[in-house]
């Protein structure tokens, strides 16, 4: 055995000398190999392990680049390659495409196109804005224009503060939605500015101030959602560089847009023609933006993605990939309504804002059933509406997998409901009885699938075998983060109170 082991490296060296040199380099270093008189082939790798450059280091310390064995060795193609590398370095993250997620290029392509259309639209709207401020009107005064500018600026600041306070926590879980809404706000502001010269003095003030407020909402929504998307795109701890390169892309596209927009502004002055042109540009702008956010494939679970994923799993037993879920996502219009196995809307699931909210503090006469799961509790309201409210609260120490599990448990509960009946004794037996299905959502269940869920039916038992969780990991879902809570996160603790405590 010893002799065989000793011969194995030599056999490797005979079959593949480069591998042997590479192995020796890792063990002994470059200087040792150079001291032996070897020529060393050096490979530069990015963080994904892909070769970016190759060199030959000769014993006399010459560094010779290794060029690809094709026509690119000619001077013309070398120059083109160097020029292309310069463009890539200026506008794309270092290590592209390996340093970013697979959906980065598609999103940035559509994002650049929408920025192009937005730049031209902004030029047309700005001309109308200047007219609204009184430029070219002998009856208008500089004081009126100044006061209107101050009012617009004040409205913008107030709108920024209010929107950030009300929607700041909602943007990251629904980053795609708010990225699209940002441009809807912006385009609405463009049209208000376009028509502002045709309103009276007071109408002009209202149109311009509301337009500036909408533009402020666009700034907050676009900035926050872009930050969330950038975190998703960056793979090599290159978030700052990715944002810097995106700014370069937008600047370059904006310059082209300014050139084209200047030509259009000079040639199109008729109001009717401007309106038609604006409508076309706005639709193109929104369509590019929609295609951009549609191309994004998030791997973290929010309420909508978790609902799509688990409903499909309940129906077919198939765990969808992030790309498959992304194709079914609604960008703007979606509500957390859960359906039963007959396709009927039977429940509305929410993360509770507080214990008072979960227990129906504003509806004191409503009966509420509580179902305890691992690190979470479901509050099911006995409600007369067709959609039974189910509120979720997490306990102190809950991790993202517990939040995901609580949402899945609420969805399964809704799946088993009958429309108009709500939480019945049969459901209570399933989820709170001796063979409670709460055990199905214990993330740390035994590996062999045995334990508390062993006596359940075949349909129930499939959840105990961790096939859902293992399938999600295998399909690329990130279970270390969750995006269900769109308000300040609340965690529970509880202990018994004696008379002395009171």
PDB file of C-alpha atoms in Angstrom, residues 1-283:
ATOM      1  CA  UNK A   1       0.000   0.000   0.000  1.00  0.00           C
ATOM      2  CA  UNK A   2       2.806   2.392   0.880  1.00  0.00           C
ATOM      3  CA  UNK A   3       4.569   1.820  -2.428  1.00  0.00           C
ATOM      4  CA  UNK A   4       1.336   2.388  -4.366  1.00  0.00           C
ATOM      5  CA  UNK A   5       0.710   5.647  -2.529  1.00  0.00           C
ATOM      6  CA  UNK A   6       4.243   6.760  -3.290  1.00  0.00           C
ATOM      7  CA  UNK A   7       3.853   6.031  -6.973  1.00  0.00           C
ATOM      8  CA  UNK A   8       0.493   7.799  -7.348  1.00  0.00           C
ATOM      9  CA  UNK A   9       1.822  11.397  -7.582  1.00  0.00           C
ATOM     10  CA  UNK A  10       4.490  10.290 -10.109  1.00  0.00           C
ATOM     11  CA  UNK A  11       1.839   8.641 -12.298  1.00  0.00           C
ATOM     12  CA  UNK A  12      -0.187  11.843 -12.091  1.00  0.00           C
ATOM     13  CA  UNK A  13       2.815  13.891 -13.119  1.00  0.00           C
ATOM     14  CA  UNK A  14       3.492  11.633 -16.105  1.00  0.00           C
ATOM     15  CA  UNK A  15      -0.102  11.917 -17.304  1.00  0.00           C
ATOM     16  CA  UNK A  16      -0.575  15.655 -16.724  1.00  0.00           C
ATOM     17  CA  UNK A  17       2.587  17.708 -16.014  1.00  0.00           C
ATOM     18  CA  UNK A  18       0.661  20.990 -15.659  1.00  0.00           C
ATOM     19  CA  UNK A  19      -1.498  19.544 -12.892  1.00  0.00           C
ATOM     20  CA  UNK A  20       1.593  18.298 -11.112  1.00  0.00           C
ATOM     21  CA  UNK A  21       3.220  21.748 -11.348  1.00  0.00           C
ATOM     22  CA  UNK A  22       0.023  23.379 -10.086  1.00  0.00           C
ATOM     23  CA  UNK A  23      -0.096  20.956  -7.150  1.00  0.00           C
ATOM     24  CA  UNK A  24       3.583  21.600  -6.409  1.00  0.00           C
ATOM     25  CA  UNK A  25       3.010  25.362  -6.604  1.00  0.00           C
ATOM     26  CA  UNK A  26       0.285  25.162  -3.969  1.00  0.00           C
ATOM     27  CA  UNK A  27       2.586  23.142  -1.721  1.00  0.00           C
ATOM     28  CA  UNK A  28       5.957  24.840  -2.326  1.00  0.00           C
ATOM     29  CA  UNK A  29       5.198  28.285  -3.770  1.00  0.00           C
ATOM     30  CA  UNK A  30       6.395  30.062  -6.910  1.00  0.00           C
ATOM     31  CA  UNK A  31       9.922  30.711  -5.690  1.00  0.00           C
ATOM     32  CA  UNK A  32      10.596  27.007  -5.097  1.00  0.00           C
ATOM     33  CA  UNK A  33       9.551  26.077  -8.618  1.00  0.00           C
ATOM     34  CA  UNK A  34      11.530  28.912 -10.157  1.00  0.00           C
ATOM     35  CA  UNK A  35      14.550  27.720  -8.205  1.00  0.00           C
ATOM     36  CA  UNK A  36      14.192  24.356  -9.931  1.00  0.00           C
ATOM     37  CA  UNK A  37      14.344  26.027 -13.337  1.00  0.00           C
ATOM     38  CA  UNK A  38      10.680  25.439 -14.265  1.00  0.00           C
ATOM     39  CA  UNK A  39       8.567  27.643 -16.461  1.00  0.00           C
ATOM     40  CA  UNK A  40       5.413  28.345 -14.475  1.00  0.00           C
ATOM     41  CA  UNK A  41       1.981  28.930 -15.980  1.00  0.00           C
ATOM     42  CA  UNK A  42       0.070  31.360 -13.770  1.00  0.00           C
ATOM     43  CA  UNK A  43      -3.733  31.546 -13.863  1.00  0.00           C
ATOM     44  CA  UNK A  44      -5.579  34.549 -12.416  1.00  0.00           C
ATOM     45  CA  UNK A  45      -9.024  33.576 -11.119  1.00  0.00           C
ATOM     46  CA  UNK A  46     -12.022  35.631 -10.105  1.00  0.00           C
ATOM     47  CA  UNK A  47     -14.108  34.838  -7.018  1.00  0.00           C
ATOM     48  CA  UNK A  48     -16.146  32.310  -8.993  1.00  0.00           C
ATOM     49  CA  UNK A  49     -13.011  30.364  -9.934  1.00  0.00           C
ATOM     50  CA  UNK A  50     -13.072  31.422 -13.598  1.00  0.00           C
ATOM     51  CA  UNK A  51      -9.779  32.133 -15.362  1.00  0.00           C
ATOM     52  CA  UNK A  52      -9.472  35.815 -16.262  1.00  0.00           C
ATOM     53  CA  UNK A  53      -5.828  35.909 -17.408  1.00  0.00           C
ATOM     54  CA  UNK A  54      -2.957  33.481 -17.991  1.00  0.00           C
ATOM     55  CA  UNK A  55       0.771  34.161 -17.836  1.00  0.00           C
ATOM     56  CA  UNK A  56       4.052  32.278 -18.243  1.00  0.00           C
ATOM     57  CA  UNK A  57       6.778  33.094 -15.716  1.00  0.00           C
ATOM     58  CA  UNK A  58      10.153  31.998 -17.101  1.00  0.00           C
ATOM     59  CA  UNK A  59      13.204  31.152 -14.938  1.00  0.00           C
ATOM     60  CA  UNK A  60      14.849  34.426 -16.083  1.00  0.00           C
ATOM     61  CA  UNK A  61      11.863  36.387 -14.635  1.00  0.00           C
ATOM     62  CA  UNK A  62      10.094  37.274 -17.873  1.00  0.00           C
ATOM     63  CA  UNK A  63       6.311  37.515 -17.683  1.00  0.00           C
ATOM     64  CA  UNK A  64       4.690  36.498 -20.976  1.00  0.00           C
ATOM     65  CA  UNK A  65       0.903  36.703 -21.480  1.00  0.00           C
ATOM     66  CA  UNK A  66      -0.755  33.628 -22.960  1.00  0.00           C
ATOM     67  CA  UNK A  67      -3.120  34.629 -25.754  1.00  0.00           C
ATOM     68  CA  UNK A  68      -6.015  32.531 -27.042  1.00  0.00           C
ATOM     69  CA  UNK A  69      -5.150  30.393 -30.040  1.00  0.00           C
ATOM     70  CA  UNK A  70      -7.332  32.144 -32.577  1.00  0.00           C
ATOM     71  CA  UNK A  71      -7.434  35.167 -34.861  1.00  0.00           C
ATOM     72  CA  UNK A  72      -7.547  37.480 -31.832  1.00  0.00           C
ATOM     73  CA  UNK A  73      -3.712  37.380 -31.845  1.00  0.00           C
ATOM     74  CA  UNK A  74      -3.718  39.889 -34.709  1.00  0.00           C
ATOM     75  CA  UNK A  75      -3.168  43.557 -33.918  1.00  0.00           C
ATOM     76  CA  UNK A  76      -6.690  44.547 -34.996  1.00  0.00           C
ATOM     77  CA  UNK A  77      -8.417  41.979 -32.834  1.00  0.00           C
ATOM     78  CA  UNK A  78      -6.120  42.694 -29.883  1.00  0.00           C
ATOM     79  CA  UNK A  79      -7.102  46.354 -30.146  1.00  0.00           C
ATOM     80  CA  UNK A  80     -10.790  45.467 -30.326  1.00  0.00           C
ATOM     81  CA  UNK A  81     -10.425  43.169 -27.342  1.00  0.00           C
ATOM     82  CA  UNK A  82      -8.690  45.868 -25.318  1.00  0.00           C
ATOM     83  CA  UNK A  83     -11.337  48.426 -26.321  1.00  0.00           C
ATOM     84  CA  UNK A  84     -14.121  46.041 -25.344  1.00  0.00           C
ATOM     85  CA  UNK A  85     -12.424  45.335 -22.019  1.00  0.00           C
ATOM     86  CA  UNK A  86     -12.233  49.079 -21.372  1.00  0.00           C
ATOM     87  CA  UNK A  87     -15.966  49.457 -22.035  1.00  0.00           C
ATOM     88  CA  UNK A  88     -16.756  46.486 -19.795  1.00  0.00           C
ATOM     89  CA  UNK A  89     -14.612  47.882 -16.995  1.00  0.00           C
ATOM     90  CA  UNK A  90     -16.336  51.270 -17.260  1.00  0.00           C
ATOM     91  CA  UNK A  91     -19.934  50.066 -17.251  1.00  0.00           C
ATOM     92  CA  UNK A  92     -20.052  46.507 -15.881  1.00  0.00           C
ATOM     93  CA  UNK A  93     -18.963  45.101 -12.514  1.00  0.00           C
ATOM     94  CA  UNK A  94     -15.533  43.521 -12.371  1.00  0.00           C
ATOM     95  CA  UNK A  95     -15.813  39.799 -13.051  1.00  0.00           C
ATOM     96  CA  UNK A  96     -19.039  40.133 -15.048  1.00  0.00           C
ATOM     97  CA  UNK A  97     -21.007  37.902 -15.607  1.00  0.00           C
ATOM     98  CA  UNK A  98     -19.772  35.696 -12.765  1.00  0.00           C
ATOM     99  CA  UNK A  99     -19.787  38.467 -10.141  1.00  0.00           C
ATOM    100  CA  UNK A 100     -23.525  39.144 -10.465  1.00  0.00           C
ATOM    101  CA  UNK A 101     -26.709  37.092 -10.480  1.00  0.00           C
ATOM    102  CA  UNK A 102     -28.011  35.593 -13.732  1.00  0.00           C
ATOM    103  CA  UNK A 103     -30.831  38.128 -14.074  1.00  0.00           C
ATOM    104  CA  UNK A 104     -28.577  41.202 -13.776  1.00  0.00           C
ATOM    105  CA  UNK A 105     -27.911  41.764 -17.478  1.00  0.00           C
ATOM    106  CA  UNK A 106     -31.567  41.479 -18.535  1.00  0.00           C
ATOM    107  CA  UNK A 107     -32.670  43.886 -15.819  1.00  0.00           C
ATOM    108  CA  UNK A 108     -29.953  46.431 -16.605  1.00  0.00           C
ATOM    109  CA  UNK A 109     -30.752  46.307 -20.315  1.00  0.00           C
ATOM    110  CA  UNK A 110     -34.400  47.191 -19.752  1.00  0.00           C
ATOM    111  CA  UNK A 111     -33.472  49.661 -17.008  1.00  0.00           C
ATOM    112  CA  UNK A 112     -31.167  51.502 -19.390  1.00  0.00           C
ATOM    113  CA  UNK A 113     -33.868  51.628 -22.075  1.00  0.00           C
ATOM    114  CA  UNK A 114     -36.424  53.007 -19.639  1.00  0.00           C
ATOM    115  CA  UNK A 115     -33.882  55.638 -18.529  1.00  0.00           C
ATOM    116  CA  UNK A 116     -33.464  56.659 -22.192  1.00  0.00           C
ATOM    117  CA  UNK A 117     -37.204  57.205 -22.661  1.00  0.00           C
ATOM    118  CA  UNK A 118     -37.480  58.903 -19.282  1.00  0.00           C
ATOM    119  CA  UNK A 119     -34.764  61.431 -20.193  1.00  0.00           C
ATOM    120  CA  UNK A 120     -36.582  62.497 -23.363  1.00  0.00           C
ATOM    121  CA  UNK A 121     -39.905  62.698 -21.510  1.00  0.00           C
ATOM    122  CA  UNK A 122     -38.287  64.836 -18.816  1.00  0.00           C
ATOM    123  CA  UNK A 123     -37.054  67.364 -21.405  1.00  0.00           C
ATOM    124  CA  UNK A 124     -40.551  67.814 -22.845  1.00  0.00           C
ATOM    125  CA  UNK A 125     -42.033  68.123 -19.358  1.00  0.00           C
ATOM    126  CA  UNK A 126     -39.359  70.596 -18.245  1.00  0.00           C
ATOM    127  CA  UNK A 127     -40.208  72.932 -21.098  1.00  0.00           C
ATOM    128  CA  UNK A 128     -43.826  72.914 -19.938  1.00  0.00           C
ATOM    129  CA  UNK A 129     -42.612  73.390 -16.347  1.00  0.00           C
ATOM    130  CA  UNK A 130     -40.683  76.522 -17.300  1.00  0.00           C
ATOM    131  CA  UNK A 131     -43.779  77.842 -19.029  1.00  0.00           C
ATOM    132  CA  UNK A 132     -45.779  77.075 -15.897  1.00  0.00           C
ATOM    133  CA  UNK A 133     -43.290  79.071 -13.828  1.00  0.00           C
ATOM    134  CA  UNK A 134     -43.879  82.037 -16.102  1.00  0.00           C
ATOM    135  CA  UNK A 135     -40.956  81.950 -18.548  1.00  0.00           C
ATOM    136  CA  UNK A 136     -42.017  83.856 -21.671  1.00  0.00           C
ATOM    137  CA  UNK A 137     -45.121  85.343 -19.976  1.00  0.00           C
ATOM    138  CA  UNK A 138     -44.981  89.116 -19.652  1.00  0.00           C
ATOM    139  CA  UNK A 139     -47.717  89.058 -16.993  1.00  0.00           C
ATOM    140  CA  UNK A 140     -45.793  86.721 -14.728  1.00  0.00           C
ATOM    141  CA  UNK A 141     -43.403  87.958 -12.067  1.00  0.00           C
ATOM    142  CA  UNK A 142     -40.145  86.601 -10.720  1.00  0.00           C
ATOM    143  CA  UNK A 143     -41.631  86.714  -7.223  1.00  0.00           C
ATOM    144  CA  UNK A 144     -44.478  84.385  -8.235  1.00  0.00           C
ATOM    145  CA  UNK A 145     -42.036  81.950  -9.805  1.00  0.00           C
ATOM    146  CA  UNK A 146     -39.845  82.038  -6.680  1.00  0.00           C
ATOM    147  CA  UNK A 147     -42.766  81.456  -4.302  1.00  0.00           C
ATOM    148  CA  UNK A 148     -44.041  78.616  -6.468  1.00  0.00           C
ATOM    149  CA  UNK A 149     -40.574  77.034  -6.467  1.00  0.00           C
ATOM    150  CA  UNK A 150     -40.405  77.293  -2.658  1.00  0.00           C
ATOM    151  CA  UNK A 151     -43.859  75.726  -2.317  1.00  0.00           C
ATOM    152  CA  UNK A 152     -42.872  72.890  -4.672  1.00  0.00           C
ATOM    153  CA  UNK A 153     -39.698  72.241  -2.696  1.00  0.00           C
ATOM    154  CA  UNK A 154     -41.564  72.236   0.622  1.00  0.00           C
ATOM    155  CA  UNK A 155     -44.200  69.829  -0.693  1.00  0.00           C
ATOM    156  CA  UNK A 156     -41.454  67.542  -1.978  1.00  0.00           C
ATOM    157  CA  UNK A 157     -39.726  67.389   1.414  1.00  0.00           C
ATOM    158  CA  UNK A 158     -42.961  66.742   3.309  1.00  0.00           C
ATOM    159  CA  UNK A 159     -43.973  63.997   0.847  1.00  0.00           C
ATOM    160  CA  UNK A 160     -40.552  62.351   1.231  1.00  0.00           C
ATOM    161  CA  UNK A 161     -40.825  62.219   5.025  1.00  0.00           C
ATOM    162  CA  UNK A 162     -44.418  60.961   5.071  1.00  0.00           C
ATOM    163  CA  UNK A 163     -43.892  58.303   2.399  1.00  0.00           C
ATOM    164  CA  UNK A 164     -40.717  56.989   4.024  1.00  0.00           C
ATOM    165  CA  UNK A 165     -42.469  56.766   7.383  1.00  0.00           C
ATOM    166  CA  UNK A 166     -45.539  54.982   6.025  1.00  0.00           C
ATOM    167  CA  UNK A 167     -43.988  52.680   3.419  1.00  0.00           C
ATOM    168  CA  UNK A 168     -40.289  52.382   4.309  1.00  0.00           C
ATOM    169  CA  UNK A 169     -40.592  48.844   5.689  1.00  0.00           C
ATOM    170  CA  UNK A 170     -42.803  47.675   2.836  1.00  0.00           C
ATOM    171  CA  UNK A 171     -40.401  48.466   0.008  1.00  0.00           C
ATOM    172  CA  UNK A 172     -37.794  45.739   0.529  1.00  0.00           C
ATOM    173  CA  UNK A 173     -40.267  42.802   0.722  1.00  0.00           C
ATOM    174  CA  UNK A 174     -41.935  44.037  -2.490  1.00  0.00           C
ATOM    175  CA  UNK A 175     -38.946  45.652  -4.193  1.00  0.00           C
ATOM    176  CA  UNK A 176     -40.140  44.792  -7.708  1.00  0.00           C
ATOM    177  CA  UNK A 177     -43.550  46.344  -7.097  1.00  0.00           C
ATOM    178  CA  UNK A 178     -42.189  49.606  -5.713  1.00  0.00           C
ATOM    179  CA  UNK A 179     -39.539  49.865  -8.429  1.00  0.00           C
ATOM    180  CA  UNK A 180     -42.356  49.836 -10.984  1.00  0.00           C
ATOM    181  CA  UNK A 181     -44.567  52.187  -8.961  1.00  0.00           C
ATOM    182  CA  UNK A 182     -41.708  54.687  -8.757  1.00  0.00           C
ATOM    183  CA  UNK A 183     -41.861  55.266 -12.505  1.00  0.00           C
ATOM    184  CA  UNK A 184     -45.649  55.459 -12.451  1.00  0.00           C
ATOM    185  CA  UNK A 185     -45.331  58.298  -9.914  1.00  0.00           C
ATOM    186  CA  UNK A 186     -42.711  59.969 -12.083  1.00  0.00           C
ATOM    187  CA  UNK A 187     -44.700  59.744 -15.318  1.00  0.00           C
ATOM    188  CA  UNK A 188     -47.824  61.104 -13.626  1.00  0.00           C
ATOM    189  CA  UNK A 189     -45.739  64.087 -12.512  1.00  0.00           C
ATOM    190  CA  UNK A 190     -44.607  64.594 -16.117  1.00  0.00           C
ATOM    191  CA  UNK A 191     -48.193  64.892 -17.334  1.00  0.00           C
ATOM    192  CA  UNK A 192     -49.119  67.319 -14.547  1.00  0.00           C
ATOM    193  CA  UNK A 193     -46.186  69.521 -15.561  1.00  0.00           C
ATOM    194  CA  UNK A 194     -47.118  69.204 -19.232  1.00  0.00           C
ATOM    195  CA  UNK A 195     -50.594  70.610 -18.629  1.00  0.00           C
ATOM    196  CA  UNK A 196     -49.650  73.145 -15.935  1.00  0.00           C
ATOM    197  CA  UNK A 197     -49.336  76.098 -18.385  1.00  0.00           C
ATOM    198  CA  UNK A 198     -52.989  75.655 -19.373  1.00  0.00           C
ATOM    199  CA  UNK A 199     -54.375  75.889 -15.825  1.00  0.00           C
ATOM    200  CA  UNK A 200     -55.266  79.069 -14.005  1.00  0.00           C
ATOM    201  CA  UNK A 201     -52.974  80.456 -11.286  1.00  0.00           C
ATOM    202  CA  UNK A 202     -54.385  78.234  -8.552  1.00  0.00           C
ATOM    203  CA  UNK A 203     -54.661  75.188 -10.801  1.00  0.00           C
ATOM    204  CA  UNK A 204     -51.061  75.732 -11.834  1.00  0.00           C
ATOM    205  CA  UNK A 205     -49.967  75.786  -8.203  1.00  0.00           C
ATOM    206  CA  UNK A 206     -51.839  72.567  -7.420  1.00  0.00           C
ATOM    207  CA  UNK A 207     -50.556  70.747 -10.530  1.00  0.00           C
ATOM    208  CA  UNK A 208     -46.908  71.675  -9.975  1.00  0.00           C
ATOM    209  CA  UNK A 209     -46.870  71.006  -6.221  1.00  0.00           C
ATOM    210  CA  UNK A 210     -48.621  67.650  -6.603  1.00  0.00           C
ATOM    211  CA  UNK A 211     -46.250  66.771  -9.435  1.00  0.00           C
ATOM    212  CA  UNK A 212     -43.248  67.597  -7.266  1.00  0.00           C
ATOM    213  CA  UNK A 213     -44.672  65.495  -4.430  1.00  0.00           C
ATOM    214  CA  UNK A 214     -45.084  62.546  -6.811  1.00  0.00           C
ATOM    215  CA  UNK A 215     -41.517  63.004  -7.976  1.00  0.00           C
ATOM    216  CA  UNK A 216     -40.397  62.858  -4.351  1.00  0.00           C
ATOM    217  CA  UNK A 217     -42.315  59.595  -3.903  1.00  0.00           C
ATOM    218  CA  UNK A 218     -40.533  58.321  -7.005  1.00  0.00           C
ATOM    219  CA  UNK A 219     -37.167  59.190  -5.502  1.00  0.00           C
ATOM    220  CA  UNK A 220     -37.806  57.381  -2.228  1.00  0.00           C
ATOM    221  CA  UNK A 221     -39.432  54.356  -3.836  1.00  0.00           C
ATOM    222  CA  UNK A 222     -36.847  53.992  -6.613  1.00  0.00           C
ATOM    223  CA  UNK A 223     -33.875  54.527  -4.317  1.00  0.00           C
ATOM    224  CA  UNK A 224     -34.994  52.041  -1.673  1.00  0.00           C
ATOM    225  CA  UNK A 225     -36.123  49.368  -4.146  1.00  0.00           C
ATOM    226  CA  UNK A 226     -32.922  49.704  -6.190  1.00  0.00           C
ATOM    227  CA  UNK A 227     -30.910  49.150  -3.016  1.00  0.00           C
ATOM    228  CA  UNK A 228     -32.817  45.917  -2.344  1.00  0.00           C
ATOM    229  CA  UNK A 229     -32.361  44.759  -5.944  1.00  0.00           C
ATOM    230  CA  UNK A 230     -28.649  45.598  -5.872  1.00  0.00           C
ATOM    231  CA  UNK A 231     -28.199  43.379  -2.811  1.00  0.00           C
ATOM    232  CA  UNK A 232     -29.814  40.582  -4.816  1.00  0.00           C
ATOM    233  CA  UNK A 233     -27.590  41.171  -7.871  1.00  0.00           C
ATOM    234  CA  UNK A 234     -24.243  41.437  -6.047  1.00  0.00           C
ATOM    235  CA  UNK A 235     -22.543  38.057  -5.559  1.00  0.00           C
ATOM    236  CA  UNK A 236     -18.901  38.913  -4.807  1.00  0.00           C
ATOM    237  CA  UNK A 237     -19.316  41.477  -2.017  1.00  0.00           C
ATOM    238  CA  UNK A 238     -19.338  44.080  -4.785  1.00  0.00           C
ATOM    239  CA  UNK A 239     -22.451  46.032  -3.830  1.00  0.00           C
ATOM    240  CA  UNK A 240     -20.763  49.451  -3.834  1.00  0.00           C
ATOM    241  CA  UNK A 241     -19.050  48.836  -7.185  1.00  0.00           C
ATOM    242  CA  UNK A 242     -22.271  47.509  -8.701  1.00  0.00           C
ATOM    243  CA  UNK A 243     -24.108  50.711  -7.727  1.00  0.00           C
ATOM    244  CA  UNK A 244     -21.259  52.835  -9.069  1.00  0.00           C
ATOM    245  CA  UNK A 245     -21.330  51.036 -12.429  1.00  0.00           C
ATOM    246  CA  UNK A 246     -25.110  51.400 -12.582  1.00  0.00           C
ATOM    247  CA  UNK A 247     -24.665  55.148 -12.152  1.00  0.00           C
ATOM    248  CA  UNK A 248     -22.189  55.103 -15.067  1.00  0.00           C
ATOM    249  CA  UNK A 249     -24.690  53.213 -17.212  1.00  0.00           C
ATOM    250  CA  UNK A 250     -27.463  55.693 -16.457  1.00  0.00           C
ATOM    251  CA  UNK A 251     -25.137  58.621 -17.148  1.00  0.00           C
ATOM    252  CA  UNK A 252     -24.140  57.266 -20.557  1.00  0.00           C
ATOM    253  CA  UNK A 253     -27.735  56.462 -21.500  1.00  0.00           C
ATOM    254  CA  UNK A 254     -28.824  59.869 -20.214  1.00  0.00           C
ATOM    255  CA  UNK A 255     -26.308  61.606 -22.494  1.00  0.00           C
ATOM    256  CA  UNK A 256     -27.726  59.795 -25.518  1.00  0.00           C
ATOM    257  CA  UNK A 257     -31.245  60.631 -24.329  1.00  0.00           C
ATOM    258  CA  UNK A 258     -30.318  64.309 -23.973  1.00  0.00           C
ATOM    259  CA  UNK A 259     -29.027  64.394 -27.544  1.00  0.00           C
ATOM    260  CA  UNK A 260     -32.145  62.761 -28.986  1.00  0.00           C
ATOM    261  CA  UNK A 261     -34.427  64.770 -26.682  1.00  0.00           C
ATOM    262  CA  UNK A 262     -32.821  68.073 -27.719  1.00  0.00           C
ATOM    263  CA  UNK A 263     -33.568  67.323 -31.359  1.00  0.00           C
ATOM    264  CA  UNK A 264     -37.184  66.436 -30.508  1.00  0.00           C
ATOM    265  CA  UNK A 265     -37.722  69.524 -28.355  1.00  0.00           C
ATOM    266  CA  UNK A 266     -36.511  71.764 -31.170  1.00  0.00           C
ATOM    267  CA  UNK A 267     -38.635  70.057 -33.822  1.00  0.00           C
ATOM    268  CA  UNK A 268     -41.856  69.312 -31.880  1.00  0.00           C
ATOM    269  CA  UNK A 269     -43.544  72.369 -30.387  1.00  0.00           C
ATOM    270  CA  UNK A 270     -47.214  71.928 -31.212  1.00  0.00           C
ATOM    271  CA  UNK A 271     -49.081  71.062 -28.004  1.00  0.00           C
ATOM    272  CA  UNK A 272     -51.115  68.246 -29.537  1.00  0.00           C
ATOM    273  CA  UNK A 273     -48.006  66.669 -31.069  1.00  0.00           C
ATOM    274  CA  UNK A 274     -46.173  66.975 -27.753  1.00  0.00           C
ATOM    275  CA  UNK A 275     -49.034  65.212 -25.945  1.00  0.00           C
ATOM    276  CA  UNK A 276     -49.049  62.307 -28.397  1.00  0.00           C
ATOM    277  CA  UNK A 277     -45.265  62.065 -28.208  1.00  0.00           C
ATOM    278  CA  UNK A 278     -45.378  62.108 -24.405  1.00  0.00           C
ATOM    279  CA  UNK A 279     -48.000  59.352 -24.327  1.00  0.00           C
ATOM    280  CA  UNK A 280     -45.865  57.169 -26.589  1.00  0.00           C
ATOM    281  CA  UNK A 281     -42.722  57.824 -24.566  1.00  0.00           C
ATOM    282  CA  UNK A 282     -44.461  57.159 -21.254  1.00  0.00           C
ATOM    283  CA  UNK A 283     -45.902  53.855 -22.448  1.00  0.00           C
TER     284      UNK A 283
END
